[in-house]
mmCIF file of C-alpha atoms in Angstrom:
data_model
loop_
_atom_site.group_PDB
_atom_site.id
_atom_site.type_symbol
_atom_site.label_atom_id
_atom_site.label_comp_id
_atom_site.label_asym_id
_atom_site.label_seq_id
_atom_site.Cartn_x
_atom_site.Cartn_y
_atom_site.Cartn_z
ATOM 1 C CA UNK A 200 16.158 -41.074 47.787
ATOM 2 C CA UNK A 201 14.599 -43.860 45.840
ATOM 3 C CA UNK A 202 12.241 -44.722 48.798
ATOM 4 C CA UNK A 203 11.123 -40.840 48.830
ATOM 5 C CA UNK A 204 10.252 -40.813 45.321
ATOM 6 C CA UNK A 205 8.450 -43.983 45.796
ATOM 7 C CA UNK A 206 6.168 -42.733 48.614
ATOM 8 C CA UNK A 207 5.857 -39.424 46.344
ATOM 9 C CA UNK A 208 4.353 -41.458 43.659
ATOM 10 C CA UNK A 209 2.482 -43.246 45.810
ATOM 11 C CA UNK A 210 0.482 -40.479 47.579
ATOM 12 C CA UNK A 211 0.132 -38.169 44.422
ATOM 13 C CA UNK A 212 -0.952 -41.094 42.298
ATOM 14 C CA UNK A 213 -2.823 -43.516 44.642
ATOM 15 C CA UNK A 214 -6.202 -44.132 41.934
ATOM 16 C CA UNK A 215 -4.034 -47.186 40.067
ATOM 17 C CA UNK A 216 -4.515 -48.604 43.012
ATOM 18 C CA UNK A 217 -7.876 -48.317 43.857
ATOM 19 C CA UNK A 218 -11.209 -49.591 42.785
ATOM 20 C CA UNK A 219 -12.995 -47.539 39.240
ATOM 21 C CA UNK A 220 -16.349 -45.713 41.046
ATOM 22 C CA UNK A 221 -17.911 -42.864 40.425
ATOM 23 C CA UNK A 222 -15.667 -40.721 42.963
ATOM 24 C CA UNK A 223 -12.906 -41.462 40.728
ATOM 25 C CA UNK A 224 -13.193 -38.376 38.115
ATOM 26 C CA UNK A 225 -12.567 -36.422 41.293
ATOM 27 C CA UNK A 226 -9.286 -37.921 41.854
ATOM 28 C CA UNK A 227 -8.634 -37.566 38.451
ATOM 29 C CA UNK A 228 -9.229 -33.924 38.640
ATOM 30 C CA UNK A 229 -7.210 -33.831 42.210
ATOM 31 C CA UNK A 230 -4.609 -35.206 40.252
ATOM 32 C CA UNK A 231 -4.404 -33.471 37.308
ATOM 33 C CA UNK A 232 -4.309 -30.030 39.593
ATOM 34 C CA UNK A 233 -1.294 -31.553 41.460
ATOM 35 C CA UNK A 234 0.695 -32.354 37.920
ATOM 36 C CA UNK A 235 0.273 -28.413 37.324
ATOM 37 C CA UNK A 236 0.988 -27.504 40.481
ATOM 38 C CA UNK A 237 4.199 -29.767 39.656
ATOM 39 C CA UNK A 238 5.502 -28.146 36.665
ATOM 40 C CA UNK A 239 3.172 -24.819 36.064
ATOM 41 C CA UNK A 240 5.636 -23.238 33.557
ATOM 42 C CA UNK A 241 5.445 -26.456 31.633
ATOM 43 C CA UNK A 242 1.606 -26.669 31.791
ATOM 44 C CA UNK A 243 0.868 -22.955 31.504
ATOM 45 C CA UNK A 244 2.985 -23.282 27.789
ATOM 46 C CA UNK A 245 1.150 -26.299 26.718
ATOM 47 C CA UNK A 246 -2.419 -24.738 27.450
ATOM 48 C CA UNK A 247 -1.272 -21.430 26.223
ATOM 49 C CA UNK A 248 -0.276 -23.319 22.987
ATOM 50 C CA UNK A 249 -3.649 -24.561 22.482
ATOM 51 C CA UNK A 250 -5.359 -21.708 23.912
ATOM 52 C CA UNK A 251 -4.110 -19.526 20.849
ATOM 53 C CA UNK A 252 -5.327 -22.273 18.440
ATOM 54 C CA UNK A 253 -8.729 -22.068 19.849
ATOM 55 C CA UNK A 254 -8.758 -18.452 19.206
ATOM 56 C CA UNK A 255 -7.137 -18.468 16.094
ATOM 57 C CA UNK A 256 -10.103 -21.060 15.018
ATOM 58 C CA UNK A 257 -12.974 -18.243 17.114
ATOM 59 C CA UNK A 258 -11.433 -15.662 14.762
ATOM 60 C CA UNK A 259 -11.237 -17.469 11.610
ATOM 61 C CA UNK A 260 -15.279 -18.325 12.284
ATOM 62 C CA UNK A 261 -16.203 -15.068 13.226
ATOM 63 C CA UNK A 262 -14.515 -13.153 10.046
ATOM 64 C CA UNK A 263 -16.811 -16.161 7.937
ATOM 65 C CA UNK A 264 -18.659 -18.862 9.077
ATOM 66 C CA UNK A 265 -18.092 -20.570 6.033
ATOM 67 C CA UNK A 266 -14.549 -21.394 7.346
ATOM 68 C CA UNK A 267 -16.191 -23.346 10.581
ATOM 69 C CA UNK A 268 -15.413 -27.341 9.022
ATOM 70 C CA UNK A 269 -11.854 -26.065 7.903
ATOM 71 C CA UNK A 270 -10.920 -23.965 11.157
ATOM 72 C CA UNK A 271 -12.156 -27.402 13.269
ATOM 73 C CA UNK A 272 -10.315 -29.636 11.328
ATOM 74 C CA UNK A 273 -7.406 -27.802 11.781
ATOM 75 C CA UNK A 274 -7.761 -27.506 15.527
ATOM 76 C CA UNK A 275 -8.752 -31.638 15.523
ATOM 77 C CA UNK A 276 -5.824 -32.000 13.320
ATOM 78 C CA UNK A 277 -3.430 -30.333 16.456
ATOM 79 C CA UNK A 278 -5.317 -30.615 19.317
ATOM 80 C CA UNK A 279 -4.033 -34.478 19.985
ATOM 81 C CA UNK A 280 -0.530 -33.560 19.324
ATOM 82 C CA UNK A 281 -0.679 -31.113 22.094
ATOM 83 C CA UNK A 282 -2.799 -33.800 24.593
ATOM 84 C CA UNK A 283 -0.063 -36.001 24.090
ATOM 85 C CA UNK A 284 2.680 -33.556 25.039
ATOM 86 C CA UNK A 285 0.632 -33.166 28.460
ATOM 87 C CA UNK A 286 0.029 -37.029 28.538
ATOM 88 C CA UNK A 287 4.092 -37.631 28.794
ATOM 89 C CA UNK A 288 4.866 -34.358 31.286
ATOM 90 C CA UNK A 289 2.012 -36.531 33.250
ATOM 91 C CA UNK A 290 3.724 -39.452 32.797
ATOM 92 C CA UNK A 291 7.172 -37.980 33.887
ATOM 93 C CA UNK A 292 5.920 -37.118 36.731
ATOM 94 C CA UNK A 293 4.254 -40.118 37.764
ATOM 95 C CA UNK A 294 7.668 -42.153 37.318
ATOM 96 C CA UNK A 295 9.804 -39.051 38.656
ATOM 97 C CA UNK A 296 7.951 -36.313 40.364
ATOM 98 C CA UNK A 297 9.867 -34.496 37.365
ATOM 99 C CA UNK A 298 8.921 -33.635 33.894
ATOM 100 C CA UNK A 299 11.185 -32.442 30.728
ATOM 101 C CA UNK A 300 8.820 -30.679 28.198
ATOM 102 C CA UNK A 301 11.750 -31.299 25.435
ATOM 103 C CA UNK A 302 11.399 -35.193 26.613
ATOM 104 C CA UNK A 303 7.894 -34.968 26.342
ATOM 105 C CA UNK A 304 7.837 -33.113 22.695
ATOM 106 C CA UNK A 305 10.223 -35.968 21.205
ATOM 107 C CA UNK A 306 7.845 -38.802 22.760
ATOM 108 C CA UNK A 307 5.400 -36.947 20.721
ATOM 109 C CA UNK A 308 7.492 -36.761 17.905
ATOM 110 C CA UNK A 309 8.612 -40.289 17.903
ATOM 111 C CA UNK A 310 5.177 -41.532 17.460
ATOM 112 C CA UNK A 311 3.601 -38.867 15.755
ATOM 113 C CA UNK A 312 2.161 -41.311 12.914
ATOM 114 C CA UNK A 313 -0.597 -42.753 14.792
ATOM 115 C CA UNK A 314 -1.042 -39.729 17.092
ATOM 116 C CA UNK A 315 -1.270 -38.196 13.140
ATOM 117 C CA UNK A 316 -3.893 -40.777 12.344
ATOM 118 C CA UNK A 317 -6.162 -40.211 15.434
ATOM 119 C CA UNK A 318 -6.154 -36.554 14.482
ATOM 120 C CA UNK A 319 -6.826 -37.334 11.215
ATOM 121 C CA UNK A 320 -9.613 -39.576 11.731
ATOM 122 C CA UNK A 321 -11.371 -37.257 14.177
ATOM 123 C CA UNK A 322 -11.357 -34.554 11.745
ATOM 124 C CA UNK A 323 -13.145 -36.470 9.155
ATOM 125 C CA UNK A 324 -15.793 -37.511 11.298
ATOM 126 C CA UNK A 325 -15.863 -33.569 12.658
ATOM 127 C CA UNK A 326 -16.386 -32.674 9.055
ATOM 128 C CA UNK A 327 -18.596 -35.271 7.698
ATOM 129 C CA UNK A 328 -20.498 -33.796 11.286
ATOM 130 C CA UNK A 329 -20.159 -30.480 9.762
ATOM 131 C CA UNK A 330 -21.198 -31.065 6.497
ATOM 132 C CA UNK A 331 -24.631 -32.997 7.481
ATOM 133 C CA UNK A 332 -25.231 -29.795 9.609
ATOM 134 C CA UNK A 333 -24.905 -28.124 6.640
ATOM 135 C CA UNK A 334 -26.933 -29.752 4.278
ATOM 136 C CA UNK A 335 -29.364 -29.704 7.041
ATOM 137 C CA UNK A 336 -29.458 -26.143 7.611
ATOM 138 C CA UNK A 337 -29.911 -25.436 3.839
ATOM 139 C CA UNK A 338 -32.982 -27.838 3.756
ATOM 140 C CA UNK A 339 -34.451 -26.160 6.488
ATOM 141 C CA UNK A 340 -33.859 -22.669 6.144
ATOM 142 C CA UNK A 341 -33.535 -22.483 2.150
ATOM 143 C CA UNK A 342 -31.213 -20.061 0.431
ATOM 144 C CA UNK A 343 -30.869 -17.845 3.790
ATOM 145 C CA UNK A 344 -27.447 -16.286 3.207
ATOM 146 C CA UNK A 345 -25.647 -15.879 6.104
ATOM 147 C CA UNK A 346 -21.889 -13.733 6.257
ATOM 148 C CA UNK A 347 -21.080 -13.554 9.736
ATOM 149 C CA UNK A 348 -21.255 -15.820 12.825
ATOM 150 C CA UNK A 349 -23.720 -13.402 14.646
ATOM 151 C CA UNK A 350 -26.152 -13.977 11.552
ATOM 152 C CA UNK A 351 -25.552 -17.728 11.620
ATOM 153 C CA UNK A 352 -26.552 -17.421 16.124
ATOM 154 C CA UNK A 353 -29.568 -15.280 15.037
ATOM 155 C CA UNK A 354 -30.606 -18.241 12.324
ATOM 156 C CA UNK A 355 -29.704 -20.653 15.038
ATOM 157 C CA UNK A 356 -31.940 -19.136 18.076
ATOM 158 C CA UNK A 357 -34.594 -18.404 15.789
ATOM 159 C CA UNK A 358 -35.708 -22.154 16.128
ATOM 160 C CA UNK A 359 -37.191 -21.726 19.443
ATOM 161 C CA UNK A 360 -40.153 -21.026 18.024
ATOM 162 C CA UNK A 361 -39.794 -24.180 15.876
ATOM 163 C CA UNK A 362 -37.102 -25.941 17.539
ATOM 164 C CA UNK A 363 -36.513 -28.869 14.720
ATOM 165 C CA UNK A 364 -33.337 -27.810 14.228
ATOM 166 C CA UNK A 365 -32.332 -27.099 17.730
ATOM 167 C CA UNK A 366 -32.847 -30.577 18.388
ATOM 168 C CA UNK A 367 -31.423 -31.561 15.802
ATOM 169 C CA UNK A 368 -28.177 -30.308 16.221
ATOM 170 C CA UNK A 369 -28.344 -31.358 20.101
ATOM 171 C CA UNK A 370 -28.865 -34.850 19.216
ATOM 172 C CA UNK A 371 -26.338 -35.368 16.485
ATOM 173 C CA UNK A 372 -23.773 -33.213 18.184
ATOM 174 C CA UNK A 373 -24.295 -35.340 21.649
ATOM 175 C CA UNK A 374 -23.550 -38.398 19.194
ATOM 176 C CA UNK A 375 -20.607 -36.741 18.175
ATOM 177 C CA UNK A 376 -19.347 -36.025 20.989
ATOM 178 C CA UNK A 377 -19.452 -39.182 22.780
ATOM 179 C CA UNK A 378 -18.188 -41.155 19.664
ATOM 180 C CA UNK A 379 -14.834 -39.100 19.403
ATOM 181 C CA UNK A 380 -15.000 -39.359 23.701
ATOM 182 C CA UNK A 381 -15.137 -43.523 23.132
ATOM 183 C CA UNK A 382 -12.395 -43.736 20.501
ATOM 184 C CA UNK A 383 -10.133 -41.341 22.066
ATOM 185 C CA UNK A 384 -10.400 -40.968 25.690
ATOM 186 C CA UNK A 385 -8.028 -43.473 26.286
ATOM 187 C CA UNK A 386 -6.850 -44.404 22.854
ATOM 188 C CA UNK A 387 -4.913 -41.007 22.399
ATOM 189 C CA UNK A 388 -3.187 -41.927 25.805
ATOM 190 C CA UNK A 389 -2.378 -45.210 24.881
ATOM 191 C CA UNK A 390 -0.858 -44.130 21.369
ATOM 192 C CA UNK A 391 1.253 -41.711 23.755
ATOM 193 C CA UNK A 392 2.780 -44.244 26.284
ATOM 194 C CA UNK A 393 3.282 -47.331 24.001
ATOM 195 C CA UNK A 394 2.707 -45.779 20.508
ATOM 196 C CA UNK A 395 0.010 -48.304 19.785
ATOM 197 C CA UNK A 396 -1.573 -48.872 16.443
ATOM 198 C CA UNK A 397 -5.007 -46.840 16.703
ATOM 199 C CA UNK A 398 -6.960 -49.861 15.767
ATOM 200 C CA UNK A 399 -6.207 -51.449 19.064
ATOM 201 C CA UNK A 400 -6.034 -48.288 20.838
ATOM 202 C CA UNK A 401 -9.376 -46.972 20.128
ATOM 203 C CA UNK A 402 -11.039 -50.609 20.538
ATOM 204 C CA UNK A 403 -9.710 -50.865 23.710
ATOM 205 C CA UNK A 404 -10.809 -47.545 24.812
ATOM 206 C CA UNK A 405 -14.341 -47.807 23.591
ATOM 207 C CA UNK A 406 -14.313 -51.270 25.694
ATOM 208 C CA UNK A 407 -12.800 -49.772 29.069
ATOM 209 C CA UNK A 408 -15.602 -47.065 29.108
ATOM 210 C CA UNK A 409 -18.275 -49.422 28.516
ATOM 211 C CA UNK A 410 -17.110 -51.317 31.129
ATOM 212 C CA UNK A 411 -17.321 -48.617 33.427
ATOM 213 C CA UNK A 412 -20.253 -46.472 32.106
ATOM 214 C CA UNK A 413 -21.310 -44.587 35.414
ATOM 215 C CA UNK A 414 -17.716 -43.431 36.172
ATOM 216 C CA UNK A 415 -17.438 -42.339 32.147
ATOM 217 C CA UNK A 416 -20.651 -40.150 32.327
ATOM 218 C CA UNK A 417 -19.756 -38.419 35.330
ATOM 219 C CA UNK A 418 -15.983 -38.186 34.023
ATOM 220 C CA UNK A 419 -17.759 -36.661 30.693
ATOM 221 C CA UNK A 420 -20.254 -34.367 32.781
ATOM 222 C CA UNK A 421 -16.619 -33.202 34.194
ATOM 223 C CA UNK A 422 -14.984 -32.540 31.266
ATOM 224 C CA UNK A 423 -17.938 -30.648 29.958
ATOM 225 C CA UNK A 424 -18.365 -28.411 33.012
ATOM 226 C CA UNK A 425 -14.450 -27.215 33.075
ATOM 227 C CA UNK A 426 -14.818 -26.335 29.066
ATOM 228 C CA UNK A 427 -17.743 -24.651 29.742
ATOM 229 C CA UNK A 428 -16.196 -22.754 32.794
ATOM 230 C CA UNK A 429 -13.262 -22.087 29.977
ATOM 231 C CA UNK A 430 -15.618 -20.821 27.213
ATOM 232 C CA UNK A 431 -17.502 -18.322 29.648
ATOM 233 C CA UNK A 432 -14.219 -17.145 30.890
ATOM 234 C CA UNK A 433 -13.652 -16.134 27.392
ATOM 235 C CA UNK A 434 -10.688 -18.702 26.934
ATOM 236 C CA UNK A 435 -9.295 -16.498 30.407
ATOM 237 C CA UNK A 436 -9.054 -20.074 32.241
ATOM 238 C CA UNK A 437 -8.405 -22.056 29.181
ATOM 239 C CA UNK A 438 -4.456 -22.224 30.187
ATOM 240 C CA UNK A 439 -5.221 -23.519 33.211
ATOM 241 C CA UNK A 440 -8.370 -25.766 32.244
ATOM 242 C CA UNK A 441 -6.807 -27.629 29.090
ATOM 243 C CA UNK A 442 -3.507 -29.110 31.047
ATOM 244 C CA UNK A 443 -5.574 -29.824 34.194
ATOM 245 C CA UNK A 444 -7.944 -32.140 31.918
ATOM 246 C CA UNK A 445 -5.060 -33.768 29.929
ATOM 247 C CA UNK A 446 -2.868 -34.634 32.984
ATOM 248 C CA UNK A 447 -6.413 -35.969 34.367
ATOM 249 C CA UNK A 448 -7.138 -37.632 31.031
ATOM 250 C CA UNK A 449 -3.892 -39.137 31.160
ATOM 251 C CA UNK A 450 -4.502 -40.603 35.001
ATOM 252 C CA UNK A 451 -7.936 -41.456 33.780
ATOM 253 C CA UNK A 452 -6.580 -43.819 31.020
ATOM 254 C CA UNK A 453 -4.093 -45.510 33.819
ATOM 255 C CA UNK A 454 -6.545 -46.028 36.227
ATOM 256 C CA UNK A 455 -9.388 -47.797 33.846
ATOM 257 C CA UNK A 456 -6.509 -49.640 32.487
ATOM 258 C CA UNK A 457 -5.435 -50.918 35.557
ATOM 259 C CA UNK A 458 -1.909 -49.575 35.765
#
């Protein structure tokens, strides 16, 4: 029995083993899809979980767009604890070829501090994000009042014609985006498996992606394309998309680590 699981392990998990290149996000991806495939009731609940956050937060914008830095905090704020739930039904599975979602809930729960902090800190940098936007867009647009998020897209798209803003908001929002993807691609998994303190975590995750830059762009081109899929699905695929990318996230983080 022992020798079956070990040859399980070995050809559903085989990137550990093998050189970081740019194919890699593939097998990342090949291997989050066969974690799913593993436990599908598991990972259906844990997407479907944050699925109904992220249209809790689309509501909450859409009623007032004044809520937009408090509804994404709150989403930063849960967002990890839900990641690292997939991270240890990944990790189960790796070990096992089984996974226990209430095993993987109290590994969560027993280091929910620093998973805490991470959140924390990636909602203040969200917000202070937010809040330069903001002071921004009052600069440049004056005392425009705006009520609903369709008013705030029309304000938004009316800077092709002067796209200062536009860029603007690309620019700083590509920043943003790859600082929280340095810190946390493999810091958040690291806090999961050995509940690291997040100083160490997120150093060593910034260093491991530097180290392999080509493999992290394409890995981030990844990630962007399945969220995208998601969004223009209307959160239909979300379910699906979110546990996919966190058991691949979690492979990801072994595989650039060396384990």
């Amino acid at each position: 029995m022992n020798s079956i699981t070990t040859e399980y392990s070995q050809h559903m998990h085989p990137s550990q083993d093998s050189p970081v290149g740019v194919t890699s996000p593939v097998v990342w991806l090949r291997e989050g899809w066969n974690d799913f495939v593993a436990s599908p009731t598991t990972s259906l609940l844990i997407g479907g979980v944050f699925t109904v956050l992220c249209l809790a937060a689309y509501a909450s914008i859409s009623i007032n767009p004044i809520l937009s830095a408090t509804t994404l905090a709150m989403l930063l704020l849960a967002s990890p604890f839900i990641a690292a739930t997939a991270y240890s039904v990944a990790r189960q599975q790796q070990q096992s070829s089984t996974a226990s979602l209430r095993q993987a809930v109290y590994e969560m729960r027993m280091r929910a501090l620093d998973i805490g902090l991470f959140a924390v800190l990636s909602a203040l940098i969200v917000g202070a994000w937010v809040r330069l936007s903001s002071i921004a867009f009052a600069i440049y647009y004056g005392n425009l009042e705006i009520n609903t998020a369709s008013e705030l897209a029309r304000a938004w798209t009316a800077g092709f014609e002067n796209p200062t803003m536009l860029i603007f908001l690309f620019i700083s929002g590509a920043v943003l985006g790859l600082t929280l993807f340095a810190i946390g691609a493999l810091a958040l998994p690291m806090i999961a498996e050995k509940n690291s303190d997040i100083i160490t975590a997120m150093g060593n995750s910034i260093v491991r992606l530097t180290e392999h830059s080509p493999t992290t762009f394409i890995w981030i081109s990844f990630i962007l394309g399945s969220v995208s899929l998601a969004l223009l699905s209307g959160l239909a695929l979300m379910p699906v998309i979110f546990p996919i990318l966190a058991y691949a996230s979690w492979h990801s983080y072994k595989h650039l680590s060396g384990k």
